Short mmCIF file of C-alpha atoms in Angstrom, two decimals:
data_model
loop_
_atom_site.label_atom_id
_atom_site.label_comp_id
_atom_site.label_asym_id
_atom_site.label_seq_id
_atom_site.Cartn_x
_atom_site.Cartn_y
_atom_site.Cartn_z
CA MET A 684 -33.54 1.86 -56.06
CA ASP A 685 -32.48 0.81 -59.55
CA ARG A 686 -32.26 -2.98 -59.60
CA ILE A 687 -29.86 -2.98 -62.56
CA ASP A 688 -27.36 -0.53 -61.04
CA PRO A 689 -25.92 -1.94 -57.82
CA GLU A 690 -22.62 -0.16 -58.44
CA GLY A 691 -24.30 3.24 -58.51
CA ALA A 692 -26.57 2.52 -55.56
CA ILE A 693 -23.70 1.29 -53.40
CA ALA A 694 -21.55 4.30 -54.27
CA ALA A 695 -24.39 6.74 -53.52
CA ALA A 696 -25.23 5.09 -50.19
CA ALA A 697 -21.56 5.03 -49.25
CA ARG A 698 -21.33 8.79 -49.81
CA ARG A 699 -24.48 9.52 -47.82
CA CYS A 700 -23.71 7.19 -44.93
CA SER A 701 -19.95 7.47 -44.55
CA ASN A 702 -18.54 7.82 -41.05
CA TRP A 703 -14.96 8.13 -42.28
CA GLY A 704 -13.01 10.53 -40.11
CA ARG A 705 -15.88 11.00 -37.66
CA TRP A 706 -13.75 9.69 -34.78
CA GLY A 707 -10.36 10.56 -36.23
CA ASP A 708 -8.07 9.03 -38.82
CA ASP A 709 -6.81 6.33 -36.44
CA ASP A 710 -10.21 5.02 -35.35
CA VAL A 711 -10.65 1.25 -35.09
CA LEU A 712 -14.04 1.09 -33.31
CA GLY A 713 -16.48 2.50 -35.85
CA THR A 714 -20.02 2.71 -34.52
CA LEU A 715 -18.96 1.20 -31.20
CA ASN A 716 -17.88 4.76 -30.41
CA PHE A 717 -21.58 5.43 -29.81
CA LEU A 718 -21.59 2.87 -26.98
CA ASP A 719 -20.11 4.82 -24.08
CA ASP A 720 -20.06 4.31 -20.30
CA ALA A 721 -23.35 6.14 -19.85
CA LYS A 722 -25.02 3.81 -22.33
CA ARG A 723 -23.67 0.79 -20.47
CA ARG A 724 -25.07 2.14 -17.20
CA GLU A 725 -28.42 2.62 -18.93
CA GLY A 726 -28.34 -0.98 -20.10
CA ALA A 727 -27.33 -2.37 -16.73
CA ALA A 728 -30.22 -0.53 -15.06
CA LEU A 729 -32.67 -2.53 -17.19
CA VAL A 730 -32.09 -5.71 -15.18
CA ARG A 731 -35.23 -6.25 -13.08
CA ARG A 732 -36.03 -9.95 -12.87
CA GLY A 733 -32.57 -11.36 -13.43
CA ALA A 734 -33.86 -13.63 -16.19
CA GLY A 735 -31.02 -14.58 -18.54
CA PHE A 736 -31.24 -15.72 -22.18
CA SER A 737 -28.42 -17.23 -24.19
CA LEU A 738 -28.50 -15.89 -27.75
CA ALA A 739 -25.90 -18.31 -29.12
CA GLN A 740 -26.46 -21.30 -31.32
CA ARG A 741 -24.64 -24.46 -30.40
CA PHE A 742 -21.15 -24.83 -31.83
CA ASP A 743 -21.12 -28.41 -33.11
CA ALA A 744 -20.73 -30.58 -36.18
CA GLU A 745 -24.47 -30.69 -36.89
CA GLY A 746 -24.75 -27.29 -38.55
CA PRO A 747 -25.36 -24.76 -39.93
CA GLN A 748 -22.43 -24.55 -42.37
CA LYS A 749 -22.27 -26.30 -45.75
CA GLY A 750 -18.64 -25.68 -46.70
CA TRP A 751 -19.09 -22.54 -48.80
CA ARG A 752 -15.74 -20.68 -49.06
CA ARG A 753 -14.28 -23.36 -46.79
CA ARG A 754 -16.62 -22.51 -43.94
CA THR A 755 -17.20 -25.77 -42.11
CA ASN A 756 -18.90 -26.65 -38.87
CA PRO A 757 -16.78 -26.90 -35.72
CA ILE A 758 -14.81 -30.10 -35.22
CA HIS A 759 -14.53 -31.04 -31.56
CA THR A 760 -11.87 -33.58 -30.57
CA MET A 761 -10.80 -34.93 -27.19
CA LEU A 762 -7.14 -34.80 -26.22
CA ASP A 763 -7.58 -36.66 -22.93
CA THR A 764 -10.63 -38.60 -21.77
CA GLY A 765 -11.97 -40.37 -18.72
CA LEU A 766 -10.60 -43.61 -20.13
CA ASP A 767 -7.12 -42.06 -20.16
CA ALA A 768 -7.62 -41.04 -16.54
CA GLU A 769 -8.65 -44.56 -15.56
CA ARG A 770 -5.48 -45.97 -17.08
CA GLY A 771 -3.22 -43.34 -15.57
CA GLN A 772 -1.93 -40.09 -16.98
CA GLY A 773 1.19 -39.71 -14.92
CA PHE A 774 -0.20 -37.27 -12.36
CA PRO A 775 0.45 -37.86 -8.63
CA HIS A 776 -2.10 -39.03 -6.00
CA GLY A 777 -4.72 -40.27 -8.49
CA LEU A 778 -5.40 -36.96 -10.24
CA GLY A 779 -6.95 -37.34 -13.67
CA GLY A 780 -8.35 -34.91 -16.23
CA ALA A 781 -9.92 -34.40 -19.62
CA ASP A 782 -8.93 -31.88 -22.29
CA ASP A 783 -10.29 -31.06 -25.72
CA VAL A 784 -9.71 -28.93 -28.81
CA VAL A 785 -11.97 -27.30 -31.41
CA PHE A 786 -11.09 -26.59 -35.04
CA MET A 787 -13.45 -24.13 -36.70
CA PRO A 788 -13.80 -21.12 -38.96
CA LEU A 789 -14.31 -18.11 -36.72
CA GLN A 790 -17.64 -17.38 -38.42
CA ALA A 791 -19.02 -20.90 -38.23
CA SER A 792 -21.91 -20.05 -35.92
CA THR A 793 -23.10 -17.14 -33.77
CA GLN A 794 -20.58 -14.38 -34.46
CA TRP A 795 -19.68 -10.76 -35.09
CA ASP A 796 -18.34 -9.44 -38.38
CA GLY A 797 -15.34 -7.24 -37.60
CA LEU A 798 -14.41 -4.08 -39.49
CA GLY A 799 -11.78 -5.94 -41.52
CA HIS A 800 -14.29 -8.43 -42.90
CA ILE A 801 -15.65 -6.51 -45.91
CA PHE A 802 -14.07 -4.00 -48.30
CA ASP A 803 -15.42 -1.66 -50.98
CA HIS A 804 -13.25 -1.57 -54.11
CA GLY A 805 -10.21 -2.52 -52.05
CA ILE A 806 -10.88 0.05 -49.34
CA ALA A 807 -11.46 -0.84 -45.68
CA TRP A 808 -13.08 1.01 -42.79
CA ASN A 809 -12.10 4.67 -42.46
CA GLY A 810 -10.63 4.86 -45.96
CA ARG A 811 -7.64 2.57 -45.43
CA ARG A 812 -6.26 0.35 -48.18
CA ALA A 813 -7.49 -3.19 -47.62
CA GLY A 814 -4.02 -4.62 -48.16
CA ASP A 815 -2.62 -2.39 -45.44
CA VAL A 816 -5.27 -3.61 -43.01
CA VAL A 817 -5.58 -7.36 -43.54
CA THR A 818 -2.47 -9.33 -44.45
CA SER A 819 -1.58 -13.01 -44.34
CA GLU A 820 -1.00 -12.49 -40.61
CA GLY A 821 -4.53 -11.20 -40.06
CA ASP A 822 -6.12 -7.83 -39.47
CA GLN A 823 -3.24 -5.63 -38.36
CA VAL A 824 -5.42 -2.58 -37.64
CA THR A 825 -9.00 -3.44 -36.77
CA GLY A 826 -8.59 -6.99 -35.49
CA ILE A 827 -11.51 -8.15 -33.40
CA GLU A 828 -9.38 -7.97 -30.25
CA THR A 829 -9.55 -4.15 -30.44
CA VAL A 830 -13.18 -4.20 -29.26
CA ALA A 831 -12.62 -6.43 -26.22
CA GLY A 832 -14.69 -5.31 -23.24
CA ARG A 833 -16.83 -2.89 -25.25
CA ILE A 834 -19.90 -4.69 -26.59
CA ALA A 835 -22.19 -4.51 -23.59
CA GLY A 836 -25.09 -2.14 -23.07
CA ARG A 837 -28.75 -1.55 -23.85
CA GLY A 838 -30.09 -4.22 -26.16
CA VAL A 839 -33.31 -3.82 -28.12
CA LEU A 840 -35.21 -6.58 -29.89
CA LEU A 841 -37.35 -5.85 -32.94
CA ASP A 842 -39.33 -9.02 -33.59
CA VAL A 843 -40.22 -8.24 -37.19
CA GLY A 844 -41.13 -11.87 -37.79
CA ARG A 845 -43.84 -11.72 -35.13
CA VAL A 846 -45.22 -8.31 -36.10
CA ILE A 847 -45.04 -8.48 -39.89
CA GLY A 848 -44.80 -12.18 -40.69
CA ASP A 849 -47.16 -15.13 -40.57
CA ASP A 850 -46.96 -17.32 -37.46
CA GLY A 851 -43.92 -15.38 -36.30
CA GLU A 852 -41.79 -15.90 -39.41
CA LEU A 853 -40.91 -13.99 -42.56
CA PRO A 854 -40.56 -15.85 -45.88
CA ASP A 855 -37.28 -16.20 -47.72
CA GLY A 856 -36.49 -13.18 -49.87
CA PHE A 857 -38.53 -10.82 -47.66
CA ALA A 858 -36.77 -7.43 -47.59
CA ILE A 859 -37.24 -5.65 -44.25
CA THR A 860 -37.64 -1.95 -45.02
CA VAL A 861 -37.57 1.11 -42.78
CA ASP A 862 -41.38 1.02 -42.77
CA HIS A 863 -41.29 -2.53 -41.40
CA LEU A 864 -38.79 -1.54 -38.70
CA GLU A 865 -40.83 1.49 -37.68
CA ALA A 866 -44.06 -0.52 -37.66
CA THR A 867 -42.42 -3.08 -35.38
CA ILE A 868 -41.20 -0.37 -33.01
CA ALA A 869 -44.72 1.08 -32.89
CA ALA A 870 -46.22 -2.35 -32.20
CA HIS A 871 -43.75 -3.13 -29.41
CA GLY A 872 -44.08 0.23 -27.70
CA ASP A 873 -41.70 2.58 -25.90
CA THR A 874 -39.27 -0.11 -24.74
CA ALA A 875 -38.45 -0.81 -28.39
CA ARG A 876 -37.27 2.72 -29.19
CA VAL A 877 -33.99 2.59 -31.07
CA GLY A 878 -31.27 5.20 -30.79
CA ARG A 879 -27.69 6.19 -30.26
CA GLY A 880 -25.45 3.49 -28.79
CA ASP A 881 -28.06 0.73 -28.76
CA LEU A 882 -27.31 -2.88 -29.64
CA LEU A 883 -30.14 -3.77 -32.01
CA LEU A 884 -31.38 -7.33 -32.55
CA VAL A 885 -33.73 -8.11 -35.44
CA ARG A 886 -35.60 -11.41 -35.42
CA THR A 887 -36.93 -12.76 -38.73
CA GLY A 888 -37.91 -16.28 -37.63
CA ARG A 889 -35.52 -17.89 -40.12
CA LEU A 890 -33.65 -19.84 -37.45
CA ALA A 891 -36.91 -21.16 -36.02
CA ARG A 892 -37.77 -22.55 -39.45
CA ALA A 893 -34.33 -24.13 -39.81
CA ARG A 894 -34.82 -25.89 -36.50
CA ARG A 895 -38.18 -27.21 -37.62
CA GLU A 896 -37.33 -28.19 -41.18
CA GLY A 897 -33.58 -28.83 -41.05
CA TRP A 898 -30.64 -26.63 -41.95
CA GLY A 899 -31.14 -26.88 -45.70
CA ASP A 900 -29.88 -23.64 -47.27
CA TYR A 901 -29.81 -21.67 -44.02
CA ALA A 902 -26.10 -20.98 -44.59
CA GLY A 903 -25.89 -18.85 -47.71
CA GLY A 904 -29.29 -19.58 -49.21
CA PRO A 905 -32.45 -17.50 -49.55
CA ALA A 906 -33.52 -15.73 -46.37
CA PRO A 907 -35.41 -12.72 -45.08
CA GLY A 908 -33.23 -9.82 -44.03
CA LEU A 909 -32.67 -6.11 -44.07
CA SER A 910 -33.30 -4.25 -47.29
CA PHE A 911 -30.47 -2.31 -48.89
CA THR A 912 -32.71 0.72 -48.47
CA THR A 913 -32.21 0.61 -44.67
CA ALA A 914 -28.63 1.88 -44.98
CA ASP A 915 -29.62 5.48 -44.29
CA TRP A 916 -31.77 4.45 -41.30
CA LEU A 917 -28.89 2.46 -39.84
CA HIS A 918 -26.66 5.50 -40.24
CA ARG A 919 -29.22 7.98 -38.91
CA SER A 920 -30.14 5.89 -35.85
CA GLU A 921 -26.52 5.82 -34.63
CA ILE A 922 -26.83 2.30 -33.25
CA ALA A 923 -23.61 0.68 -32.05
CA ALA A 924 -24.22 -2.71 -33.66
CA ILE A 925 -26.94 -4.91 -35.13
CA ALA A 926 -27.47 -8.68 -35.17
CA THR A 927 -30.01 -11.00 -36.76
CA ASP A 928 -31.02 -14.66 -36.66
CA THR A 929 -29.94 -15.21 -40.27
CA TRP A 930 -26.70 -16.25 -41.95
CA GLY A 931 -26.19 -13.01 -43.87
CA PHE A 932 -27.99 -10.14 -42.04
CA GLU A 933 -29.41 -8.70 -45.29
CA VAL A 934 -32.14 -10.12 -47.51
CA ARG A 935 -31.20 -12.98 -49.82
CA PRO A 936 -31.41 -13.09 -52.77
CA ASN A 937 -30.16 -9.51 -52.69
CA GLU A 938 -32.39 -6.86 -54.24
CA PHE A 939 -30.27 -6.07 -57.28
CA ASP A 940 -30.17 -8.20 -60.40
CA ASP A 941 -26.45 -8.85 -60.00
CA ALA A 942 -25.07 -8.26 -56.51
CA PHE A 943 -23.65 -10.06 -53.50
CA GLN A 944 -24.25 -8.62 -50.05
CA PRO A 945 -24.43 -4.95 -51.11
CA LEU A 946 -25.60 -3.75 -47.68
CA HIS A 947 -22.47 -5.30 -46.14
CA GLN A 948 -20.44 -3.31 -48.66
CA VAL A 949 -21.86 -0.07 -47.25
CA ALA A 950 -22.38 -0.96 -43.59
CA ILE A 951 -18.95 -2.30 -42.66
CA PRO A 952 -16.34 -0.29 -44.60
CA HIS A 953 -18.32 2.98 -44.70
CA LEU A 954 -20.56 3.12 -41.62
CA GLY A 955 -18.11 1.13 -39.52
CA LEU A 956 -21.10 -0.87 -38.28
CA PHE A 957 -20.61 -4.18 -36.48
CA LEU A 958 -22.88 -6.93 -37.82
CA GLY A 959 -23.90 -10.03 -35.90
CA GLU A 960 -25.22 -13.12 -37.65
CA MET A 961 -26.76 -16.47 -36.74
CA TRP A 962 -27.94 -15.31 -33.32
CA ASP A 963 -30.62 -17.34 -31.55
CA LEU A 964 -33.35 -14.84 -30.65
CA ASP A 965 -36.34 -17.17 -30.23
CA ALA A 966 -36.45 -17.64 -26.44
CA LEU A 967 -35.78 -13.96 -25.82
CA ALA A 968 -38.50 -13.00 -28.32
CA ALA A 969 -41.04 -15.23 -26.60
CA ASP A 970 -40.28 -13.63 -23.25
CA CYS A 971 -40.46 -10.12 -24.70
CA ALA A 972 -43.85 -10.90 -26.20
CA ALA A 973 -45.04 -12.25 -22.85
CA ASP A 974 -44.03 -9.29 -20.70
CA GLY A 975 -44.18 -6.52 -23.33
CA THR A 976 -40.61 -5.39 -22.62
CA TYR A 977 -38.23 -5.30 -25.57
CA GLU A 978 -35.17 -3.71 -23.95
CA PHE A 979 -32.61 -5.49 -21.77
CA TRP A 980 -29.00 -5.64 -20.67
CA LEU A 981 -26.94 -7.28 -23.39
CA THR A 982 -23.35 -8.44 -23.15
CA ALA A 983 -21.81 -9.80 -26.35
CA ASP A 984 -18.03 -9.60 -26.42
CA PRO A 985 -16.40 -11.57 -29.25
CA LEU A 986 -13.65 -14.08 -28.60
CA PRO A 987 -10.60 -11.75 -28.82
CA VAL A 988 -8.63 -13.67 -31.41
CA THR A 989 -5.74 -11.39 -32.34
CA GLY A 990 -6.02 -10.22 -35.93
CA ALA A 991 -9.36 -11.92 -36.61
CA VAL A 992 -11.85 -10.30 -38.99
CA GLY A 993 -14.76 -11.95 -37.24
CA ALA A 994 -15.21 -14.02 -34.12
CA PRO A 995 -17.58 -16.31 -32.24
CA VAL A 996 -19.70 -14.79 -29.49
CA ALA A 997 -21.92 -16.18 -26.74
CA PRO A 998 -24.30 -13.26 -26.14
CA ILE A 999 -26.43 -13.07 -23.01
CA ALA A 1000 -29.52 -10.89 -22.60
CA VAL A 1001 -30.70 -10.21 -19.05
CA LYS A 1002 -34.12 -8.73 -18.20
#
């Protein structure tokens, strides 16, 4: 990889890893095509104990966003309260109620990147012009609502932070390579095998550090993450989606001298790969380490906001 030539590296990886046309010219699902009914049955059969783990961060005003590109933390406001109920709300026979509203960027916390989120030189997933896909009215082609009911199946956790890092965490700027992924799979054993249609989770330990030390630059700052060199592995493995416990999925700072999220630029518009960010994997990772089982049933449907290019998700892993 030539650090001074991100343009050339991105173009070459895009050619090698392109899934354009693989599922037809009208496809809107990308790699979620790998996640079929048989794969969902395989995932559901993994439930043994019934132990459930929420993989979502809290959606509140305390973090993790800092306002970059107008991304703020959720603002939660009450429309009706218990005090309103005490004083009467106009309902018959003493009925009272509370209601509330949330204002938030759709990628404020635990979320999926949709296929309309990132473009390469003005081109979106499957070779479409970006302007024909996402307009002022939202994503008219690959809006996040198109994947409703699909993101559920066999989940696999690769706890790279525990296997490769110190005290379960990787340092900022640590680029997770294919060798690191393969070493983690080998350390975890057969239940960590990764293949077609899987929903892959990669834990770096970055969120654990943010909880301990404060949010700091968690949103947009230096972080461990996947190396640009994993693009071919992501393509070859035929996973349906991947999520991490970091803000940006890939290593930050990025590995080129002058680049911003180059792996996104290949993974979303060319692979058609769904990326999850800011997932809370710590409790699940501790349980996997305790029982030696790194596969589970995972359900992670995004909020189906029509035309959205990304959306909040409350994933649940069940073992």
